[in-house]
Short mmCIF file of C-alpha atoms in Angstrom, two decimals:
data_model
loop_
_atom_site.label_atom_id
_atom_site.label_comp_id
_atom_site.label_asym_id
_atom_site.label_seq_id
_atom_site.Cartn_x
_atom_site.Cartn_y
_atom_site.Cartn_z
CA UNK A 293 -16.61 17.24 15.90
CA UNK A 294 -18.94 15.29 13.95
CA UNK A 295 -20.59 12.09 14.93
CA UNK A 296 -18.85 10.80 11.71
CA UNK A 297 -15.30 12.23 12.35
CA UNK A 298 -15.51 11.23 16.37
CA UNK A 299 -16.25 7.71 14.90
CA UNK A 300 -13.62 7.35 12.71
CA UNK A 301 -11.30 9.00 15.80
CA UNK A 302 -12.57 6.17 17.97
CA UNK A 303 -12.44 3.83 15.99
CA UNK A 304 -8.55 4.71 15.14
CA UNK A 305 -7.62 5.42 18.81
CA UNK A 306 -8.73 1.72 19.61
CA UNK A 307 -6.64 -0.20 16.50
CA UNK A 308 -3.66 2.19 17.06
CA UNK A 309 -4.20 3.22 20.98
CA UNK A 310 -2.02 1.59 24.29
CA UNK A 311 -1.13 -2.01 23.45
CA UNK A 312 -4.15 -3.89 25.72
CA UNK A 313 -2.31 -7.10 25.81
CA UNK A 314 -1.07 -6.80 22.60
CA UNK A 315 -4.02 -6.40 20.91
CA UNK A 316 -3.55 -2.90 19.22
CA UNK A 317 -0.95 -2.82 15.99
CA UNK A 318 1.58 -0.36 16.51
CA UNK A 319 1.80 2.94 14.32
CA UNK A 320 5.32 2.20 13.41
CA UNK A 321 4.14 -1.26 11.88
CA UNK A 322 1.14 0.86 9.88
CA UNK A 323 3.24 3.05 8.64
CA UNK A 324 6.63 0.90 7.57
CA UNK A 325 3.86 -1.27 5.77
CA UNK A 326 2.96 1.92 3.91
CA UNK A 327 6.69 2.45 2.90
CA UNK A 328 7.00 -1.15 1.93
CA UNK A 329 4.48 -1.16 -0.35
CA UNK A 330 5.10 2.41 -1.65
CA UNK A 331 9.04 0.94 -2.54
CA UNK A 332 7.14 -1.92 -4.34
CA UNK A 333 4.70 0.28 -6.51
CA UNK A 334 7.68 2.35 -7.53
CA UNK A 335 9.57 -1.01 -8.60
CA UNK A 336 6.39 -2.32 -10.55
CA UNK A 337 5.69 1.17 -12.46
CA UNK A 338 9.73 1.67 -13.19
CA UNK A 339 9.45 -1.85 -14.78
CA UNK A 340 6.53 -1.22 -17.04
CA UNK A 341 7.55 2.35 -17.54
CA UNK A 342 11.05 0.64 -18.92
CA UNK A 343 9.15 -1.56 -20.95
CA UNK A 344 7.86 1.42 -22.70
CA UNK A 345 11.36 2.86 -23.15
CA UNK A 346 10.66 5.81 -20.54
CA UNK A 347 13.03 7.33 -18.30
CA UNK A 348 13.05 8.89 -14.76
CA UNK A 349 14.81 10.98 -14.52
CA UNK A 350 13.02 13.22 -14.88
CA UNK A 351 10.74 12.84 -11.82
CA UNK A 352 7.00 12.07 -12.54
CA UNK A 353 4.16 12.38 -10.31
CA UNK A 354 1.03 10.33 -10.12
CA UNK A 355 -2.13 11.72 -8.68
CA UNK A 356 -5.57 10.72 -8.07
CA UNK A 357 -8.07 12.71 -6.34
CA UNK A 358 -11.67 11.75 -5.35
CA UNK A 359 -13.34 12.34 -7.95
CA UNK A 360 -10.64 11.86 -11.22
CA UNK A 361 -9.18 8.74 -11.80
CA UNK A 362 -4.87 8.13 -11.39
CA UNK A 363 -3.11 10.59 -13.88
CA UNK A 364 0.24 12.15 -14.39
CA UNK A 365 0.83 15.27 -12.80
CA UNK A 366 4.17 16.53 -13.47
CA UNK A 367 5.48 17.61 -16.68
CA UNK A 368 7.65 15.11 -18.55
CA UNK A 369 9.03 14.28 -22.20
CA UNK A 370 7.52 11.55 -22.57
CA UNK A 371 4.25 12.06 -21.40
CA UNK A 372 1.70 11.27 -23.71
CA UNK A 373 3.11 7.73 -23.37
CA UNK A 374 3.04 7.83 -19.74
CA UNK A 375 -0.83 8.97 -20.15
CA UNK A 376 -1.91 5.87 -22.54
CA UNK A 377 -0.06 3.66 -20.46
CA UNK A 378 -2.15 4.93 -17.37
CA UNK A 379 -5.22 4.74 -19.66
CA UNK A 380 -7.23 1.42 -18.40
CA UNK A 381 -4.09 0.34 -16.61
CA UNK A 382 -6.35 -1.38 -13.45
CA UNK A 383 -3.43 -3.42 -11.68
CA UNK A 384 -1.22 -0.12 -11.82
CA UNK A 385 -4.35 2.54 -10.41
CA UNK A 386 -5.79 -0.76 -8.23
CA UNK A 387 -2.31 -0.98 -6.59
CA UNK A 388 -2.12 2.87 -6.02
CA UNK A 389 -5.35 3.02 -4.58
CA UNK A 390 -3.63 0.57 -2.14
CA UNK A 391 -1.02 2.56 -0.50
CA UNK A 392 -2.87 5.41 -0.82
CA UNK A 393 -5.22 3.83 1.99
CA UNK A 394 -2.31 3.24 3.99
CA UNK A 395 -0.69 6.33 4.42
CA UNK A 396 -4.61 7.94 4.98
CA UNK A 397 -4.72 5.43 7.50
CA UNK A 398 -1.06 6.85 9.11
CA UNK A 399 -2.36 10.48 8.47
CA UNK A 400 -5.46 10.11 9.93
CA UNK A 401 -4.10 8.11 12.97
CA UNK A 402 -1.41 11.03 13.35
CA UNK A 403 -3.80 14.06 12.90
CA UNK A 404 -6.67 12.54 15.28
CA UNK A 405 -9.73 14.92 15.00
CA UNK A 406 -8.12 17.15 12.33
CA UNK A 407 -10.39 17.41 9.30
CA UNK A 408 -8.99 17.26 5.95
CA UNK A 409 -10.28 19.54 2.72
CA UNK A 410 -12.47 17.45 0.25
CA UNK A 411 -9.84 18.61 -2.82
CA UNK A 412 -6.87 17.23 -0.95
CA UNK A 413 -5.09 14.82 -3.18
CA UNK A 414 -2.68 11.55 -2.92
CA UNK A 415 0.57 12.08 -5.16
CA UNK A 416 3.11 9.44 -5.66
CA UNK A 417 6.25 10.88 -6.85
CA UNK A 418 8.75 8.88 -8.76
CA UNK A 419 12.32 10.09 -8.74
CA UNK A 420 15.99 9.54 -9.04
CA UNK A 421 16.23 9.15 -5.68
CA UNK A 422 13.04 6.62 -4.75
CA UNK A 423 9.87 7.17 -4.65
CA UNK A 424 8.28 9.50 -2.47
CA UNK A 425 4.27 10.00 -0.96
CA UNK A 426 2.10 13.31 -0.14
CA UNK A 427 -0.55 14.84 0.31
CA UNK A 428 -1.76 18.25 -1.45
CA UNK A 429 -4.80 20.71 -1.24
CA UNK A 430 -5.70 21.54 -4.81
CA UNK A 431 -8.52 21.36 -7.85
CA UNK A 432 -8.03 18.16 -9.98
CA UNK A 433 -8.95 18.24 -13.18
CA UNK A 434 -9.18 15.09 -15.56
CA UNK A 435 -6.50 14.83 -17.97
#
């Protein structure tokens, strides 16, 4: 391992490691804060998305990988709207960015000493059912 990677490793094992008189935060609490704020990103973007007269279903998926900026993914009827909504939308791609740093946080923490490949990429799926989070290997290209 990597001075870098056993760093980060430490530095994980000692915010999430055995409660020293209850100074580490718990996993659990990492990662239901990660599904909290997911829940609430899927009720701001169904809002605005609403505004705009667009409907899930069917599913969308937003993506953003290191080196594109947040995009739509999935195929969908409606989107070219759904694109020049995203288009200079900071608060939605700011808030994004957000719980995408979370659930790295809980995938890191989970995964200790596994390195990830560069090209893997944070989706944020939107569906019927509630919104769901991943991660995926794969070549982003701008849209």
């Amino acid at each position: 391992m990597h001075a870098e990677g056993y760093a980060v490793t430490s530095a994980l094992a000692r915010l999430f490691g055995t409660a020293n008189g209850g100074e580490a935060l718990p996993l659990s609490g990492i990662r239901e804060r990660a599904m909290r704020e997911l829940s609430q990103f899927s009720v701001i973007v169904r809002e605005e998305l609403a505004s705009l007269s667009v409907s899930i279903p069917p599913a969308i998926s937003l993506v953003s990988c290191s080196d594109c900026q947040l995009t739509l993914e999935s195929e969908h009827p409606q989107r070219d709207r759904i694109l020049a909504w995203l288009d200079g939308n900071d608060r939605v791609a700011k808030y994004f960015k957000e719980v995408e740093v979370l659930f790295e946080v809980v995938r890191a923490t989970e995964n200790l000493g596994v390195t990830f490949a560069e090209d893997s990429c944070f989706h944020i799926g939107l569906t019927s059912a509630g919104p769901i989070a991943y991660f995926q290997d794969q070549q982003c290209t701008p849209q």
